[in-house]
Coordinates of C-alpha atoms and ligand atoms in Angstrom, one line a residue:
M385 CA 84.4 92.5 124.0
K386 CA 84.7 94.4 127.0
I387 CA 88.2 97.5 126.8
T388 CA 90.3 96.8 129.7
R389 CA 92.8 99.5 129.3
L390 CA 94.7 101.8 126.9
E391 CA 98.0 101.9 125.9
P392 CA 99.7 105.1 124.6
I393 CA 101.9 104.3 121.7
I394 CA 104.5 106.9 120.0
L395 CA 106.4 105.8 116.5
H396 CA 108.5 107.9 114.4
A397 CA 110.0 106.6 111.1
P398 CA 112.6 108.1 109.4
V399 CA 111.2 109.1 105.9
T400 CA 113.3 108.6 102.6
R401 CA 117.0 110.0 102.3
G402 CA 116.7 111.7 106.1
G403 CA 114.7 114.1 104.7
I404 CA 111.8 115.5 102.4
A405 CA 110.2 118.4 101.8
D406 CA 106.8 120.0 100.2
S407 CA 105.7 123.6 99.4
T408 CA 105.2 124.0 103.2
H409 CA 106.3 121.3 104.9
S410 CA 110.1 119.9 105.5
I411 CA 110.1 116.5 107.7
T412 CA 112.9 114.3 108.8
H413 CA 110.1 111.8 110.5
W414 CA 107.1 111.0 110.3
G415 CA 104.8 110.6 113.0
A416 CA 102.1 108.0 114.4
P417 CA 101.4 108.4 117.9
G418 CA 98.3 105.6 119.3
V419 CA 96.9 103.7 121.0
A420 CA 96.5 99.5 121.8
I421 CA 93.3 98.9 123.0
H422 CA 93.3 95.8 125.2
T423 CA 90.2 93.9 126.0
D424 CA 88.9 91.2 128.1
C425 CA 88.8 88.4 125.7
G426 CA 92.7 88.7 124.7
H427 CA 92.2 90.9 121.7
V428 CA 94.2 94.0 121.1
G429 CA 93.4 96.4 118.5
Y430 CA 95.9 99.1 117.1
G431 CA 95.0 102.2 115.8
F432 CA 97.4 105.4 114.8
S433 CA 97.3 109.1 113.8
G434 CA 99.7 110.4 111.3
T435 CA 101.7 113.2 112.0
H436 CA 105.3 115.5 111.5
A437 CA 106.7 113.9 114.1
H438 CA 106.9 116.7 116.6
L439 CA 107.4 114.9 119.9
P440 CA 105.8 117.5 122.3
T441 CA 102.4 117.6 120.0
D442 CA 102.6 113.6 119.6
R443 CA 102.5 113.4 123.5
L444 CA 99.4 115.5 123.6
I445 CA 97.5 113.2 121.3
V446 CA 98.5 110.2 122.9
D447 CA 97.6 112.1 126.4
C448 CA 94.4 113.1 124.8
I449 CA 93.6 109.2 123.9
T450 CA 94.1 107.8 127.0
Q451 CA 93.0 110.8 129.5
S452 CA 90.4 112.7 127.9
Y453 CA 88.8 110.2 125.9
G454 CA 90.3 106.5 127.9
P455 CA 87.8 107.1 131.0
L456 CA 85.1 107.1 128.7
L457 CA 86.1 103.5 127.0
L458 CA 86.6 101.5 129.8
G459 CA 84.2 98.8 130.2
E460 CA 82.6 99.8 126.9
D461 CA 82.2 97.0 124.1
A462 CA 84.6 97.3 121.8
L463 CA 82.3 96.1 119.0
A464 CA 79.8 99.6 119.0
T465 CA 82.6 101.2 116.7
R466 CA 79.5 103.8 115.5
A467 CA 78.3 104.2 119.2
L468 CA 81.2 105.0 120.7
W469 CA 82.6 107.8 117.8
Q470 CA 79.3 109.2 118.8
K471 CA 80.1 109.2 122.7
L472 CA 83.6 109.9 122.1
Y473 CA 83.1 112.9 119.6
R474 CA 80.0 114.4 121.6
H475 CA 81.5 114.5 125.1
S476 CA 80.7 117.7 126.0
E477 CA 84.1 119.4 127.8
I478 CA 86.0 117.7 125.3
Y479 CA 83.6 119.0 122.2
W480 CA 83.9 122.4 123.7
V481 CA 87.7 122.5 122.5
G482 CA 88.1 120.4 119.9
R483 CA 86.0 119.8 117.3
S484 CA 89.1 119.5 114.9
G485 CA 92.7 119.1 115.5
I486 CA 94.6 116.9 118.2
T487 CA 91.4 115.3 119.7
H488 CA 89.9 114.8 115.8
L489 CA 93.7 112.9 115.2
A490 CA 93.5 111.2 118.8
L491 CA 89.7 110.0 117.9
G492 CA 91.1 108.7 114.4
A493 CA 93.7 106.9 116.5
I494 CA 91.0 105.0 118.4
D495 CA 88.5 104.5 115.6
I496 CA 90.9 102.7 114.0
A497 CA 92.2 100.6 117.1
L498 CA 88.3 99.8 117.4
W499 CA 87.7 98.5 113.9
D500 CA 91.0 96.4 114.4
L501 CA 89.3 94.7 117.2
K502 CA 86.5 93.8 115.5
C503 CA 87.9 92.3 112.4
K504 CA 90.2 90.4 115.3
K505 CA 87.2 89.0 117.0
L506 CA 85.7 87.5 113.4
G507 CA 88.7 86.6 112.5
V508 CA 89.1 88.6 109.2
P509 CA 90.8 91.2 107.1
L510 CA 89.2 95.2 107.7
W511 CA 87.8 95.0 103.1
H512 CA 86.0 91.8 104.0
L513 CA 84.3 93.0 107.0
L514 CA 83.0 95.9 104.8
G515 CA 81.9 93.8 102.0
A516 CA 84.7 93.5 99.4
S517 CA 85.7 90.1 97.6
G518 CA 89.7 90.5 97.6
Q519 CA 89.8 90.9 93.9
E520 CA 88.8 94.2 93.6
N521 CA 91.9 96.5 91.6
V522 CA 93.6 99.3 93.6
Q523 CA 95.8 100.9 91.9
A524 CA 98.6 102.9 93.4
Y525 CA 100.2 106.0 93.0
N526 CA 103.5 107.2 94.2
T527 CA 104.6 109.9 95.7
D528 CA 107.9 109.2 97.2
G529 CA 110.1 110.2 94.1
G530 CA 108.5 113.9 93.5
W531 CA 109.5 115.9 96.7
L532 CA 110.4 119.4 96.9
N533 CA 114.1 119.2 97.7
W534 CA 114.9 116.6 95.4
S535 CA 117.5 118.3 92.4
Q536 CA 115.4 117.8 89.4
Q537 CA 118.1 115.2 88.4
Q538 CA 117.2 112.7 91.8
L539 CA 113.3 113.6 90.7
V540 CA 113.3 112.1 87.0
A541 CA 115.7 109.3 88.3
D542 CA 113.1 108.5 91.1
C543 CA 109.8 108.6 89.0
K544 CA 111.8 106.4 86.1
R545 CA 113.0 103.8 88.3
M546 CA 109.3 104.0 89.9
V547 CA 107.7 103.1 86.5
E548 CA 110.5 100.9 85.0
E549 CA 111.6 98.8 87.6
H550 CA 108.5 98.9 90.4
G551 CA 105.6 98.9 87.4
Y552 CA 103.7 102.1 88.9
K553 CA 101.8 103.7 86.0
A554 CA 101.1 106.5 88.5
V555 CA 103.6 109.2 90.2
K556 CA 102.9 112.7 91.9
I557 CA 105.3 115.0 92.2
K558 CA 105.3 118.6 94.3
V559 CA 105.0 121.8 93.0
G560 CA 104.8 125.1 94.8
G561 CA 108.0 126.1 95.1
D562 CA 109.9 129.3 94.9
S563 CA 109.6 129.4 91.1
G564 CA 106.8 128.6 89.2
R565 CA 109.1 128.2 86.0
E566 CA 111.4 125.8 87.9
D567 CA 107.9 123.7 89.0
L568 CA 107.0 123.7 85.0
R569 CA 110.7 122.6 84.0
R570 CA 110.4 120.0 86.5
V571 CA 107.1 118.8 85.6
E572 CA 108.5 119.1 81.9
A573 CA 111.4 116.7 82.7
V574 CA 109.1 114.0 84.8
R575 CA 107.0 113.9 81.5
H576 CA 109.8 113.5 78.8
A577 CA 111.6 110.8 81.0
L578 CA 108.3 109.0 81.6
G579 CA 106.2 109.1 77.8
D580 CA 102.7 109.9 77.5
D581 CA 101.3 106.9 79.2
I582 CA 102.2 107.4 82.7
Q583 CA 100.1 109.9 84.8
I584 CA 101.5 112.5 86.7
M585 CA 100.1 114.3 89.6
T586 CA 101.0 117.8 91.3
D587 CA 100.6 119.1 94.8
A588 CA 101.2 122.3 95.6
N589 CA 100.3 121.8 99.5
G590 CA 98.5 125.3 99.7
R591 CA 101.2 127.3 98.9
W592 CA 99.3 129.5 95.5
S593 CA 96.8 132.4 95.5
V594 CA 93.8 132.4 93.0
P595 CA 95.6 134.2 90.5
E596 CA 98.6 132.1 91.0
A597 CA 97.0 128.9 90.6
I598 CA 95.4 130.1 87.7
R599 CA 98.6 130.8 86.1
Y600 CA 100.4 127.8 86.7
A601 CA 97.3 125.4 86.2
K602 CA 97.1 127.1 83.0
Q603 CA 100.8 126.2 82.2
L604 CA 100.7 122.8 83.6
E605 CA 97.6 121.7 81.0
Q606 CA 100.3 120.9 78.3
F607 CA 101.6 118.2 80.3
D608 CA 98.7 116.2 80.7
I609 CA 98.3 116.7 84.3
S610 CA 96.2 114.2 85.8
W611 CA 95.3 116.5 88.9
I612 CA 96.5 119.8 90.7
E613 CA 96.3 118.7 94.6
E614 CA 95.8 121.5 97.1
P615 CA 96.4 124.9 94.8
L616 CA 94.8 127.0 97.8
R617 CA 94.4 127.6 101.4
F618 CA 93.4 124.1 102.7
D619 CA 89.8 125.5 103.6
D620 CA 89.3 128.6 101.0
I621 CA 85.8 127.4 99.0
K622 CA 85.0 129.8 97.1
G623 CA 89.0 130.5 96.1
H624 CA 89.1 126.7 94.6
R625 CA 85.3 127.4 93.2
R626 CA 86.7 130.2 91.5
L627 CA 89.8 128.4 90.4
A628 CA 88.0 125.0 88.9
N629 CA 86.2 127.6 86.5
S630 CA 88.9 129.2 85.5
I631 CA 91.3 125.6 84.6
S632 CA 90.7 122.5 82.8
T633 CA 92.9 120.4 84.9
P634 CA 91.0 118.8 87.9
I635 CA 91.3 119.6 91.7
A636 CA 92.5 117.2 94.1
L637 CA 91.8 118.0 97.6
G638 CA 90.6 117.1 101.2
E639 CA 93.9 115.9 103.4
Q640 CA 93.7 118.7 105.3
L641 CA 90.1 118.5 106.1
Y642 CA 88.3 117.6 109.5
L643 CA 84.7 117.3 108.7
T644 CA 81.9 115.6 106.7
E645 CA 80.3 119.1 106.0
Q646 CA 83.6 120.4 104.4
F647 CA 83.6 117.5 102.3
R648 CA 79.6 118.2 101.5
D649 CA 80.7 121.8 101.3
F650 CA 83.3 121.9 98.6
I651 CA 81.3 119.0 96.7
Q652 CA 78.0 121.3 96.7
A653 CA 80.4 124.2 95.5
D654 CA 81.6 122.3 92.5
A655 CA 85.1 123.2 93.8
V656 CA 86.5 119.4 93.6
D657 CA 86.7 117.0 91.5
F658 CA 89.1 114.2 93.3
V659 CA 88.2 114.1 97.3
Q660 CA 91.1 113.3 99.4
P661 CA 89.8 112.3 102.9
D662 CA 92.1 110.7 105.5
I663 CA 91.3 108.5 108.4
V664 CA 93.6 109.7 110.4
R665 CA 92.3 113.5 110.3
L666 CA 88.9 112.6 109.6
A667 CA 88.8 110.7 113.5
G668 CA 88.9 107.6 112.2
I669 CA 87.2 105.1 109.4
T670 CA 83.5 105.3 110.8
E671 CA 83.7 109.0 109.7
W672 CA 85.9 108.5 106.4
W673 CA 82.7 105.9 105.1
T674 CA 80.1 108.8 105.5
V675 CA 82.4 110.9 103.2
A676 CA 83.4 108.5 100.7
E677 CA 79.2 107.4 100.7
L678 CA 79.0 111.3 100.1
A679 CA 81.5 111.0 96.7
Y680 CA 79.9 108.2 95.5
A681 CA 76.5 110.1 95.5
N682 CA 77.8 112.6 93.6
N683 CA 80.2 110.2 91.3
I684 CA 83.3 112.4 92.8
P685 CA 86.5 109.5 93.1
V686 CA 87.7 108.9 97.0
V687 CA 91.5 109.0 96.3
P688 CA 92.7 108.9 100.5
H689 CA 95.4 110.8 101.4
V690 CA 97.5 108.3 103.5
G691 CA 98.1 109.6 107.0
D692 CA 98.4 105.7 107.7
M693 CA 100.8 105.1 105.0
A694 CA 98.0 103.0 103.3
Q695 CA 98.3 100.5 105.9
V696 CA 94.4 100.9 106.5
H697 CA 93.2 102.9 103.5
Q698 CA 94.1 100.0 101.3
H699 CA 91.2 97.8 102.8
L700 CA 88.7 100.8 102.3
C701 CA 89.9 101.3 98.6
F702 CA 89.5 97.9 98.3
A703 CA 85.7 98.1 99.8
H704 CA 84.2 101.0 98.6
P705 CA 83.3 101.3 94.8
A706 CA 84.1 105.4 94.9
C707 CA 87.9 103.9 95.1
S708 CA 90.4 102.8 92.5
L709 CA 93.2 104.7 93.1
L710 CA 95.8 105.3 96.4
E711 CA 98.7 106.8 97.3
Y712 CA 101.7 104.9 98.2
I713 CA 104.4 106.7 100.6
P714 CA 106.6 103.9 102.4
W715 CA 107.4 105.2 105.6
L716 CA 106.3 102.4 107.8
N717 CA 107.0 99.4 105.6
N718 CA 109.6 98.9 108.3
W719 CA 107.4 99.1 111.6
M720 CA 104.4 97.6 110.8
E721 CA 103.4 93.6 110.6
H722 CA 102.2 93.5 107.5
P723 CA 103.4 96.5 105.4
V724 CA 101.4 97.3 102.6
Q725 CA 102.6 95.4 99.2
V726 CA 102.3 96.7 96.0
K727 CA 103.5 94.8 92.7
D728 CA 103.0 95.9 89.0
G729 CA 101.5 98.8 90.6
Y730 CA 98.6 97.5 92.2
F731 CA 98.1 96.8 96.2
V732 CA 98.1 93.5 97.3
A733 CA 94.5 92.8 99.3
P734 CA 96.5 92.1 102.6
Q735 CA 95.2 88.7 104.3
A736 CA 95.6 89.4 107.7
P737 CA 92.9 89.6 110.3
G738 CA 92.7 93.3 111.4
A739 CA 92.8 97.1 109.7
G740 CA 96.5 97.0 109.1
M741 CA 98.3 98.8 112.0
Q742 CA 99.5 95.7 113.9
P743 CA 103.2 97.3 114.9
S744 CA 105.9 95.0 114.0
E745 CA 108.8 93.3 116.6
L746 CA 111.5 96.5 115.8
A747 CA 108.5 99.2 116.3
L748 CA 107.3 97.6 119.6
D749 CA 111.0 97.3 120.9
T750 CA 111.0 101.1 119.9
I751 CA 108.0 102.1 122.1
N752 CA 108.3 104.2 124.4
K753 CA 111.9 104.6 124.0
L754 CA 111.3 108.4 122.7
Ligands
0YR1926 C1 104.6 116.0 104.3 N1 100.3 114.0 100.3 C2 101.0 115.1 101.2 C3 103.9 114.6 103.1 C4 101.9 114.6 102.5 C5 102.9 115.5 102.1 O1 103.7 115.9 105.1 O2 103.8 113.4 103.9 O3 103.8 116.2 101.4 O4 101.1 114.8 103.4 O5 100.9 115.9 100.9 O6 99.7 114.1 99.6
MG1927 MG1 98.8 116.1 99.0

């Protein structure tokens, strides 16, 4: 299956209620810059990264895909995912400027599209190709009611609705706002509204210093929080280790990490309890799988962050034994041909052949009109 052409695509999908915020980001759209990879046998593979929909930067990503990596892919066998990943990642001129960052996001979209082609060629969904039966349980936790810019009333109403009307057994709430006391009041209100049987995760998106994190995490303990996510600056292994030694609430992180070695070092330092690798940042499925194996060997659960809005990660979670829980955010639902489905709080195994990022008609109509 020879690669004949790469077609750049940029999607910008509106987020819930026109705008969401966490402690460090405010966005109105989710960006999905990516690629359609065409082949000589007619199959087309789709892969997208995930961004904050900044058009000039999304253009850099698709330019990197088509201009920097594209010529290295033309004529190659699309099935050689591992070999192509190595060839692209280690290409000396590109490697020189980007062992992380934009080049990594670009490589991730390509790798997803290549796996999509492999699945389409075999006529199976990705989870099946990776060895799952489709009977595995993957629980969903919902992040889309917990934004920092929601009023406390909205926050509580959304979380209640997710649990009572949609069957979620776990929700995530953003913390790290300007007032620590306010954060606590919001978590307390949600715990009070949901009762003791629902899991509540919290996410500070890297906002706190070590002393702040120790103080707030200790106060959060009384609300039986499943984890505190990204309490500190993303790359600070030593700080997370100090924090882990000082609090009993588990620490989750990984959505901002680009390299397998970073996960290895956090795990080795006992600085993380749940790892959250994301295919869009880790440069694709190929490298994600290595991180999942690493975590599995260390008996650490993998709960991916969903830069792909779980379209691909759901397949990976069905297939990898380190995964049983996955984030749910619905922003790409109208833009994908087969949007993720959650029933009674569990992901429904997708049946369509592919890796899960085939754009919908609506998306295809909108492509390149930006
Ligand atoms: C804004 N999930 C996250 C939003 C999310 C962000 O980028 O999507 O809060 O990436 O931290 O766990
Ligand atoms: Mg997060």
